[in-house]
Structures are given as structure tokens and as C-alpha cells.
Amino acid sequence: MTPVRTEGWPQWPPPATDEQRERLLRVLDGGRWGATAGHGEDSLVARFAEDFATGVGAAHGVCTVNGTVALFLALRALGVRPGDEVIVPAYTFVATATAVVLAGAAPVIADVTDTLHLDPSSLARLAGPRTRAVVPVHLAGAPADTEALRTAAEHHGLAVVEDAAQAHGARRHGRPAGTLGDAACFSFQLSKAMTAGEGGIVVTDDRRVYERLWALHNVGRRADDGWYEHPELGWNLRMTEFQAAVLGPQLPLLEGQIDHREARAATLARVLDDVEGLSPVPEPAGTTRHTRHLALLRYEAAAFGGHPKAVFLAAMNAEGVPLDTGYRSLTREPSLAPYAAAIRPCPVAEAAEDSVVWVRQPMLMADDAAMADIAQAALVVQHAFRRRPLRR
Ligand SMILES: *Cc1c(COP(=O)(O)O)cnc(C)c1O
């Protein structure tokens, strides 16, 4: 039988622009492949850090090798030390927690709300004498409820580090992700809305935090000291000029790409109205710009003859619609268990494992007909599943 969709899906990243090619070649031929001088240096990395920070309304930016070390760097710069604890949500990419481990601290795994974002009310239960910071994740491109989180964080004396790896250009009550905490981290890994294959950035409004970020990412150096002066412990987490050459020209394209995905997400929600048991996961109230890195959908097995999520995903794939299974709750990540603080059950995140599926960003770069194909494939699968329900 022919699948519902035979046409492919858009590639990500989109084809390179002329400007990316030119900048990349200029770096290659110029020979200055890395940015190694002080704060004021005229490098592509320094220029991109400034432009990106300005774009999200933050005063300063420090580019890094990737998003994971950006989180590590932000945590260290905000005072997280070995033996401390850092609160992270249960439904996120594992790097949110492994960055905490990298900083020598223990992740404290908190449950999420019905939007799958960190539940602010969990701080009162989880913050203890060793808790130093909290890392809200702007999941799927929608900012977490940072007002409630900041109020609770202030009460407990915690720093707030935004994990904005999926949220370039997102806004909450009109305020950009990147200005909703003490520091914010973005990723430029291959799957992200802006990418250089790998890469990351930390942005902050606080000059003092910026100075710390800069020193720690540059082997503990000070901008005006010598190359072999390391007044404090630091690491080489610097981005290359190649990465910045590829990233710079993407900045002016971002808003248009978000608009495109927003329109597709709206269409998808509309066509899914006709599919019982497959519906968008709600976004946090107060989201004014959702970047649609992912469309999160709730799968209700009962409406699909009781067939589990994995069987649904395989059937959709056979119809030419490759959805994603998404995250396992961090409470069930065996590799993390020895490093995490006492793991308490997180029922909402754990239930999401069995019921949440993703439409990824590249699929949302397709057209409206493709969104109709997603709904049509789900209807075909549902029809087949209902004819042979799972017996229990
Ligand atoms: C991608 C991602 C990261 C890590 O970024 P890398 O650049 O892959 O290291 C961290 N947190 C979240 C939520 C992510 O999606």
C-alpha cells in the first residue's frame, strides 16, 4: 500500500547562503581560525557574541564550544561548586543535568507541569541548604514560567540559569528568552534553530557575571593579562571562527523561520482537531513568542485501540511521517542515577514518556499540505488500530 506521504521532509539546516560561503572561505584563507585575543578584539566570534546578545536584549555574550559546556560555564560563573545541588526539570535533554554533573554538583530532578516545563512550586519542596541554582528549560521553544521561578529562587537564594537551547527568539510576556534569568544558554548544535554543527553561547546582563564567564571560558585568563597568566582556574571552551562565520548570517533569517513554523504549528493544531486522541500539549500561559523547535503532541492510546506509543510511531513512520519518541524522564535515566540527589518520582514527566510524541523543527519548515499529511496519516493509523485493538 502507498503511504499517506511519499514526499520527503525539508532538510535542516537549510541550504547554505552565499554570505556563509564567503565568510567561511575568508576565515579559511585568512589563517586566523581561532579567536584568542582579549575582550575588545575584532573577531567573528566576538562580533557574533555581541550581535546575538543584542538580538535577545542581553548586554553581554560569551560563545562556547557547545550548549552543554555553555550550561556548565554559566553554572560555574554563578557560583555553583562541587557538592552543591542544582534543580533541573525531569522532562528535558539529558545535557541539562549532565552539565550540572560537569560542574561537580548534583542534579535535583523536579517534576514538570502539564506544559512539560519545570513546576515552580517544586522549588519549595526541593531546595535545601546546598541548593545553589535552578535551570528552567524553555522546552520546545516556549519559555518556562520564569516569574514564578524567580520569585521562588529569590526566596531560596538560588541563581536562575535559563536552558534556552531550544528557544532562540522566544519571548515570555514580550520579554526575550535570554533575559529571564541571571544567565541564559543557547545551543547551536545541528538540530537547533541556529546551528554551526556545534556551538553555544551564554548571555547575561550582569557585567560581573560576564567577566567571570569570559575568564572561565578562556583558561582563567584576564583580558589585559598575558597568555600564561591564569589568576583563576578555567578551561578552553572557546568557539572557533569557522563556527561564527556560519552563524552570523543566520541571525537575520531567524524571525522569518520562526514565523514559518508558527504558521505550520497553527495549521497542525487545526487539522489535528479531526483526530481523536492526538492533540498539542499546551504551552505555558504568558508565551508571546513560541519558536516551535518542536511541536509536542499528546498521544492517547485508548483512542488508538490501546496500542502503545512505540507501535503508533512505527505505523506513522510507515505512512511517511517520522515522528519522534522524545525524552525519557530523567528520573529513569540509569546513567544519571549515581550523580543525582535523592530521586523522587516525577509522575507527570514519567507519564509523558508513554504519551508525548514530537514533530521536529525541520518538519515544521514544510508546507501546510505536509501538516494535513500528518493528520491524515494519524487517521489512517487510527482506523487500522481500531479494527484490531490490543487485547489485554
Ligand atoms: C541541545 C540541548 C542542550 C545541549 O546543547 P549541545 O549544544 O547539544 O551541547 C541542552 N539542553 C537542551 C534542552 C537541549 O535541547
Short mmCIF file of C-alpha atoms and ligand atoms in Angstrom, two decimals:
data_model
loop_
_atom_site.label_atom_id
_atom_site.label_comp_id
_atom_site.label_asym_id
_atom_site.label_seq_id
_atom_site.Cartn_x
_atom_site.Cartn_y
_atom_site.Cartn_z
CA MET A 1 0.00 0.00 0.00
CA THR A 2 1.20 3.51 -0.73
CA PRO A 3 2.00 5.50 2.38
CA VAL A 4 0.00 8.68 3.02
CA ARG A 5 3.10 10.75 2.39
CA THR A 6 5.67 9.81 -0.23
CA GLU A 7 7.30 13.24 -0.44
CA GLY A 8 10.26 13.81 1.89
CA TRP A 9 10.68 16.50 4.54
CA PRO A 10 12.77 19.69 4.45
CA GLN A 11 16.43 19.32 5.29
CA TRP A 12 17.92 21.07 8.30
CA PRO A 13 19.95 23.20 8.26
CA PRO A 14 18.60 24.87 5.11
CA PRO A 15 21.00 25.22 2.15
CA ALA A 16 23.99 27.46 2.90
CA THR A 17 23.75 31.13 1.88
CA ASP A 18 26.33 32.94 -0.25
CA GLU A 19 27.27 35.01 2.76
CA GLN A 20 28.03 31.88 4.79
CA ARG A 21 30.23 30.55 1.99
CA GLU A 22 32.11 33.82 1.63
CA ARG A 23 32.71 34.26 5.36
CA LEU A 24 33.79 30.66 5.78
CA LEU A 25 36.30 30.92 2.93
CA ARG A 26 37.61 34.24 4.23
CA VAL A 27 38.36 32.59 7.59
CA LEU A 28 39.90 29.55 5.89
CA ASP A 29 42.19 31.63 3.68
CA GLY A 30 42.86 34.30 6.31
CA GLY A 31 44.50 31.75 8.60
CA ARG A 32 43.07 33.18 11.81
CA TRP A 33 40.88 30.19 12.60
CA GLY A 34 40.53 30.81 16.31
CA ALA A 35 39.72 33.88 18.39
CA THR A 36 42.36 34.17 21.07
CA ALA A 37 42.86 37.85 21.90
CA GLY A 38 41.17 39.99 24.56
CA HIS A 39 37.64 41.33 25.05
CA GLY A 40 37.73 44.11 22.51
CA GLU A 41 39.22 42.05 19.69
CA ASP A 42 37.66 42.25 16.27
CA SER A 43 36.89 38.58 15.60
CA LEU A 44 33.82 36.99 14.05
CA VAL A 45 33.25 35.22 17.36
CA ALA A 46 33.31 38.48 19.33
CA ARG A 47 31.07 40.18 16.79
CA PHE A 48 28.59 37.30 16.77
CA ALA A 49 28.51 37.19 20.58
CA GLU A 50 27.63 40.87 20.63
CA ASP A 51 25.04 40.63 17.84
CA PHE A 52 23.34 37.59 19.32
CA ALA A 53 23.23 39.12 22.80
CA THR A 54 21.83 42.36 21.37
CA GLY A 55 19.25 40.35 19.44
CA VAL A 56 17.90 38.77 22.61
CA GLY A 57 18.13 42.02 24.55
CA ALA A 58 21.05 41.00 26.77
CA ALA A 59 24.10 43.15 27.43
CA HIS A 60 26.83 40.51 27.01
CA GLY A 61 27.51 37.17 25.36
CA VAL A 62 30.31 34.58 25.51
CA CYS A 63 30.42 31.95 22.75
CA THR A 64 31.33 28.36 23.59
CA VAL A 65 32.12 25.03 22.01
CA ASN A 66 28.56 23.72 22.51
CA GLY A 67 25.40 24.18 24.57
CA THR A 68 26.32 21.66 27.24
CA VAL A 69 29.51 23.50 28.22
CA ALA A 70 27.61 26.80 27.97
CA LEU A 71 25.40 25.50 30.80
CA PHE A 72 28.46 24.28 32.72
CA LEU A 73 30.12 27.66 32.26
CA ALA A 74 27.05 29.62 33.38
CA LEU A 75 26.64 27.45 36.48
CA ARG A 76 30.31 27.90 37.45
CA ALA A 77 30.23 31.64 36.77
CA LEU A 78 27.18 31.97 39.02
CA GLY A 79 28.99 30.23 41.85
CA VAL A 80 27.97 26.56 41.60
CA ARG A 81 30.71 24.43 43.16
CA PRO A 82 31.36 20.73 43.75
CA GLY A 83 29.00 19.47 46.46
CA ASP A 84 26.22 21.91 45.56
CA GLU A 85 22.82 20.96 44.22
CA VAL A 86 21.03 22.34 41.16
CA ILE A 87 17.33 21.86 40.40
CA VAL A 88 16.51 20.70 36.86
CA PRO A 89 13.23 19.58 35.25
CA ALA A 90 12.63 15.85 34.66
CA TYR A 91 11.47 16.30 31.06
CA THR A 92 14.49 17.65 29.16
CA PHE A 93 17.55 16.68 27.18
CA VAL A 94 19.96 14.84 29.43
CA ALA A 95 22.61 17.59 28.98
CA THR A 96 20.62 19.92 31.26
CA ALA A 97 21.54 17.51 34.06
CA THR A 98 24.97 16.33 32.84
CA ALA A 99 26.14 19.97 32.72
CA VAL A 100 25.36 20.13 36.44
CA VAL A 101 27.43 16.97 37.00
CA LEU A 102 30.23 18.51 34.94
CA ALA A 103 30.24 21.43 37.38
CA GLY A 104 30.70 18.92 40.21
CA ALA A 105 27.19 19.45 41.55
CA ALA A 106 24.26 17.06 41.96
CA PRO A 107 21.15 17.49 39.82
CA VAL A 108 17.92 17.58 41.81
CA ILE A 109 15.22 16.34 39.46
CA ALA A 110 11.91 18.21 39.69
CA ASP A 111 8.62 17.30 38.07
CA VAL A 112 7.03 19.37 35.32
CA THR A 113 3.59 20.91 34.81
CA ASP A 114 1.08 19.91 32.11
CA THR A 115 3.12 22.02 29.63
CA LEU A 116 6.15 19.79 30.49
CA HIS A 117 8.06 22.79 31.90
CA LEU A 118 9.67 22.86 35.36
CA ASP A 119 6.99 23.19 38.04
CA PRO A 120 7.81 26.37 40.04
CA SER A 121 6.01 25.02 43.09
CA SER A 122 8.55 22.18 43.32
CA LEU A 123 11.27 24.59 44.50
CA ALA A 124 9.69 24.92 47.93
CA ARG A 125 9.92 21.13 48.32
CA LEU A 126 13.32 20.53 46.73
CA ALA A 127 15.53 23.49 47.70
CA GLY A 128 17.81 22.68 50.61
CA PRO A 129 20.87 24.19 52.26
CA ARG A 130 23.19 23.02 49.45
CA THR A 131 20.95 24.13 46.56
CA ARG A 132 22.67 26.88 44.58
CA ALA A 133 20.77 27.23 41.31
CA VAL A 134 17.78 26.22 39.22
CA VAL A 135 17.78 25.57 35.47
CA PRO A 136 14.38 26.13 33.83
CA VAL A 137 14.25 24.68 30.30
CA HIS A 138 12.40 26.63 27.62
CA LEU A 139 11.13 23.36 26.21
CA ALA A 140 10.21 23.15 22.53
CA GLY A 141 10.75 26.91 22.15
CA ALA A 142 8.30 28.16 24.79
CA PRO A 143 9.78 29.89 27.85
CA ALA A 144 9.19 28.38 31.29
CA ASP A 145 7.22 30.37 33.87
CA THR A 146 10.23 32.37 34.96
CA GLU A 147 8.31 34.91 37.06
CA ALA A 148 7.10 32.24 39.47
CA LEU A 149 10.51 30.55 39.32
CA ARG A 150 12.42 33.74 40.06
CA THR A 151 10.21 34.58 43.00
CA ALA A 152 10.80 31.11 44.44
CA ALA A 153 14.50 31.19 43.53
CA GLU A 154 14.98 34.54 45.25
CA HIS A 155 13.28 33.20 48.34
CA HIS A 156 15.73 30.29 48.48
CA GLY A 157 18.78 32.27 47.32
CA LEU A 158 19.17 30.38 44.02
CA ALA A 159 20.65 31.60 40.76
CA VAL A 160 18.44 31.09 37.68
CA VAL A 161 20.16 29.74 34.54
CA GLU A 162 17.87 29.55 31.52
CA ASP A 163 18.37 26.49 29.35
CA ALA A 164 17.32 28.22 26.14
CA ALA A 165 18.98 25.61 23.88
CA GLN A 166 15.66 25.25 22.02
CA ALA A 167 14.44 28.82 22.30
CA HIS A 168 16.38 31.26 20.10
CA GLY A 169 13.99 34.19 19.68
CA ALA A 170 11.37 33.04 22.21
CA ARG A 171 9.51 35.54 24.36
CA ARG A 172 7.50 35.47 27.54
CA HIS A 173 5.17 38.41 28.22
CA GLY A 174 7.13 40.16 25.48
CA ARG A 175 10.50 39.63 27.18
CA PRO A 176 13.06 37.58 25.25
CA ALA A 177 14.43 34.26 26.45
CA GLY A 178 17.95 35.27 27.44
CA THR A 179 16.77 38.00 29.81
CA LEU A 180 14.51 35.89 32.04
CA GLY A 181 17.19 34.69 34.48
CA ASP A 182 20.68 35.55 35.73
CA ALA A 183 22.23 34.00 32.63
CA ALA A 184 20.88 32.08 29.63
CA CYS A 185 22.41 29.36 27.49
CA PHE A 186 21.69 28.64 23.84
CA SER A 187 22.88 25.76 21.67
CA PHE A 188 23.99 25.83 18.03
CA GLN A 189 24.08 22.05 17.68
CA LEU A 190 22.93 20.63 14.35
CA SER A 191 19.26 20.20 15.26
CA LYS A 192 18.81 23.69 16.73
CA ALA A 193 17.15 26.77 15.21
CA MET A 194 20.56 28.34 14.59
CA THR A 195 23.45 25.98 14.00
CA ALA A 196 27.12 25.68 13.16
CA GLY A 197 27.04 21.90 13.57
CA GLU A 198 28.10 22.55 17.16
CA GLY A 199 28.32 25.68 19.28
CA GLY A 200 26.78 27.53 22.19
CA ILE A 201 26.53 30.91 23.89
CA VAL A 202 25.87 32.26 27.37
CA VAL A 203 24.25 35.69 27.60
CA THR A 204 23.82 37.88 30.67
CA ASP A 205 23.01 41.45 31.63
CA ASP A 206 25.41 41.39 34.55
CA ARG A 207 28.85 42.81 33.76
CA ARG A 208 30.38 40.96 36.69
CA VAL A 209 28.96 37.61 35.54
CA TYR A 210 30.19 38.35 32.03
CA GLU A 211 33.74 38.93 33.27
CA ARG A 212 33.60 35.58 35.08
CA LEU A 213 32.19 33.80 32.01
CA TRP A 214 34.90 35.27 29.85
CA ALA A 215 37.73 34.27 32.20
CA LEU A 216 36.41 30.75 32.84
CA HIS A 217 35.91 30.01 29.13
CA ASN A 218 39.38 31.32 28.36
CA VAL A 219 41.57 29.25 30.71
CA GLY A 220 41.16 31.62 33.65
CA ARG A 221 42.81 34.50 31.81
CA ARG A 222 42.05 38.18 32.22
CA ALA A 223 41.59 40.21 29.09
CA ASP A 224 44.53 42.52 29.79
CA ASP A 225 46.93 39.91 31.25
CA GLY A 226 49.44 37.66 29.50
CA TRP A 227 48.63 34.39 27.73
CA TYR A 228 50.24 32.33 30.51
CA GLU A 229 48.66 34.25 33.36
CA HIS A 230 45.81 32.27 34.92
CA PRO A 231 44.68 34.06 38.07
CA GLU A 232 41.83 31.61 38.38
CA LEU A 233 41.01 28.08 37.26
CA GLY A 234 39.43 27.97 33.84
CA TRP A 235 39.05 25.91 30.69
CA ASN A 236 39.31 26.33 26.96
CA LEU A 237 35.67 26.43 25.90
CA ARG A 238 36.15 28.87 23.02
CA MET A 239 34.19 28.82 19.78
CA THR A 240 36.15 28.83 16.52
CA GLU A 241 35.97 31.50 13.82
CA PHE A 242 34.54 28.84 11.48
CA GLN A 243 31.51 28.43 13.70
CA ALA A 244 30.94 32.18 13.95
CA ALA A 245 31.32 32.55 10.17
CA VAL A 246 28.45 30.11 9.66
CA LEU A 247 26.30 31.52 12.48
CA GLY A 248 26.43 35.28 11.80
CA PRO A 249 24.43 35.23 8.55
CA GLN A 250 21.67 33.17 10.22
CA LEU A 251 20.72 35.93 12.65
CA PRO A 252 18.65 37.98 10.17
CA LEU A 253 16.87 34.80 8.98
CA LEU A 254 15.69 33.63 12.39
CA GLU A 255 12.47 35.64 12.77
CA GLY A 256 11.18 34.64 9.34
CA GLN A 257 11.86 30.97 10.06
CA ILE A 258 10.01 31.23 13.37
CA ASP A 259 7.05 32.87 11.57
CA HIS A 260 7.02 29.97 9.14
CA ARG A 261 6.99 27.35 11.90
CA GLU A 262 4.36 29.30 13.85
CA ALA A 263 2.05 29.19 10.83
CA ARG A 264 2.67 25.44 10.37
CA ALA A 265 2.07 24.75 14.06
CA ALA A 266 -1.25 26.60 13.87
CA THR A 267 -2.25 24.55 10.83
CA LEU A 268 -1.18 21.35 12.55
CA ALA A 269 -3.30 22.16 15.61
CA ARG A 270 -6.28 22.83 13.33
CA VAL A 271 -6.01 19.63 11.27
CA LEU A 272 -5.48 17.56 14.43
CA ASP A 273 -8.90 18.75 15.64
CA ASP A 274 -10.24 15.93 13.47
CA VAL A 275 -8.04 13.29 15.09
CA GLU A 276 -9.34 11.97 18.39
CA GLY A 277 -6.56 11.23 20.87
CA LEU A 278 -3.74 13.26 19.24
CA SER A 279 -3.55 16.89 20.33
CA PRO A 280 -0.99 19.62 21.02
CA VAL A 281 0.49 19.79 24.53
CA PRO A 282 -0.49 23.24 25.90
CA GLU A 283 2.17 25.97 26.12
CA PRO A 284 2.81 27.96 29.30
CA ALA A 285 0.37 30.84 29.79
CA GLY A 286 2.29 34.05 29.05
CA THR A 287 4.11 32.66 25.98
CA THR A 288 4.16 35.53 23.49
CA ARG A 289 6.68 34.05 21.02
CA HIS A 290 6.90 30.29 20.66
CA THR A 291 9.80 29.36 18.38
CA ARG A 292 8.36 25.92 17.59
CA HIS A 293 11.57 23.99 17.88
CA LEU A 294 9.24 21.05 18.44
CA ALA A 295 5.51 20.52 18.26
CA LEU A 296 4.73 18.37 21.31
CA LEU A 297 1.68 16.15 20.86
CA ARG A 298 -0.23 14.10 23.41
CA TYR A 299 -0.97 10.54 22.22
CA GLU A 300 -3.86 8.79 23.94
CA ALA A 301 -3.55 5.07 23.35
CA ALA A 302 -7.20 4.49 24.29
CA ALA A 303 -8.29 6.37 21.15
CA PHE A 304 -5.97 4.15 19.08
CA GLY A 305 -7.26 0.72 20.07
CA GLY A 306 -4.96 0.66 23.10
CA HIS A 307 -1.79 0.37 21.03
CA PRO A 308 1.26 1.79 22.81
CA LYS A 309 3.15 4.86 21.63
CA ALA A 310 6.02 2.89 20.09
CA VAL A 311 3.65 0.95 17.84
CA PHE A 312 1.94 4.22 16.84
CA LEU A 313 5.31 5.79 15.96
CA ALA A 314 6.28 2.79 13.81
CA ALA A 315 2.94 2.91 11.98
CA MET A 316 3.23 6.67 11.38
CA ASN A 317 6.74 6.15 10.07
CA ALA A 318 5.41 3.56 7.63
CA GLU A 319 2.98 6.25 6.42
CA GLY A 320 5.89 8.59 5.68
CA VAL A 321 5.54 10.67 8.86
CA PRO A 322 8.60 10.17 11.08
CA LEU A 323 7.59 11.49 14.49
CA ASP A 324 9.96 11.36 17.44
CA THR A 325 9.58 9.47 20.71
CA GLY A 326 11.11 12.30 22.77
CA TYR A 327 12.72 12.20 26.18
CA ARG A 328 12.78 9.62 28.90
CA SER A 329 12.13 11.21 32.29
CA LEU A 330 15.49 11.99 33.91
CA THR A 331 14.25 10.07 36.95
CA ARG A 332 14.57 6.95 34.78
CA GLU A 333 17.97 7.67 33.27
CA PRO A 334 20.23 4.96 34.73
CA SER A 335 23.49 6.76 33.85
CA LEU A 336 22.39 9.80 35.83
CA ALA A 337 21.22 8.00 38.96
CA PRO A 338 24.62 7.75 40.73
CA TYR A 339 25.16 11.51 40.35
CA ALA A 340 21.69 12.85 41.10
CA ALA A 341 20.48 13.90 44.52
CA ALA A 342 17.82 11.59 46.01
CA ILE A 343 15.48 10.81 43.12
CA ARG A 344 11.81 11.27 43.89
CA PRO A 345 9.14 10.09 41.45
CA CYS A 346 8.08 12.67 38.86
CA PRO A 347 4.69 11.33 37.74
CA VAL A 348 3.97 13.99 35.11
CA ALA A 349 7.32 13.59 33.33
CA GLU A 350 7.16 9.82 33.64
CA ALA A 351 3.67 9.73 32.13
CA ALA A 352 4.92 11.89 29.24
CA GLU A 353 7.32 9.10 28.26
CA ASP A 354 4.36 6.96 27.27
CA SER A 355 2.13 9.66 25.87
CA VAL A 356 4.10 12.52 24.30
CA VAL A 357 5.40 12.46 20.72
CA TRP A 358 7.26 15.16 18.83
CA VAL A 359 7.05 16.77 15.43
CA ARG A 360 10.54 18.13 14.93
CA GLN A 361 11.57 21.56 13.66
CA PRO A 362 12.52 20.51 10.08
CA MET A 363 9.03 19.05 9.57
CA LEU A 364 7.54 22.38 10.67
CA MET A 365 9.60 24.03 7.91
CA ALA A 366 7.41 22.15 5.37
CA ASP A 367 4.12 23.48 3.91
CA ASP A 368 0.50 23.29 5.07
CA ALA A 369 -0.18 20.24 2.87
CA ALA A 370 2.50 18.40 4.87
CA MET A 371 0.66 19.23 8.11
CA ALA A 372 -2.51 17.79 6.55
CA ASP A 373 -0.49 14.64 5.73
CA ILE A 374 0.43 14.27 9.41
CA ALA A 375 -3.24 14.35 10.41
CA GLN A 376 -4.27 12.09 7.52
CA ALA A 377 -1.58 9.53 8.44
CA ALA A 378 -2.82 9.57 12.06
CA LEU A 379 -6.40 8.92 10.85
CA VAL A 380 -5.27 6.01 8.67
CA VAL A 381 -3.29 4.52 11.55
CA GLN A 382 -6.18 5.06 13.95
CA HIS A 383 -8.60 3.32 11.61
CA ALA A 384 -6.29 0.30 11.29
CA PHE A 385 -5.60 0.19 15.06
CA ARG A 386 -9.29 0.32 15.93
CA ARG A 387 -10.00 -2.63 13.65
CA ARG A 388 -7.52 -4.72 15.62
CA PRO A 389 -7.49 -3.36 19.17
CA LEU A 390 -4.84 -4.55 21.58
CA ARG A 391 -6.25 -7.31 23.81
CA ARG A 392 -5.37 -7.14 27.46
C1 LIG B 1 20.55 20.72 22.69
C2 LIG B 1 20.26 20.91 24.11
C3 LIG B 1 21.28 21.05 25.08
C4 LIG B 1 22.74 20.83 24.79
O1 LIG B 1 23.27 21.51 23.74
P1 LIG B 1 24.50 20.89 22.91
O2 LIG B 1 24.92 22.02 22.05
O3 LIG B 1 23.96 19.72 22.15
O4 LIG B 1 25.56 20.50 23.87
C5 LIG B 1 20.92 21.33 26.38
N1 LIG B 1 19.64 21.42 26.75
C6 LIG B 1 18.62 21.27 25.87
C7 LIG B 1 17.22 21.40 26.36
C8 LIG B 1 18.90 20.98 24.54
O5 LIG B 1 17.89 20.80 23.68
#
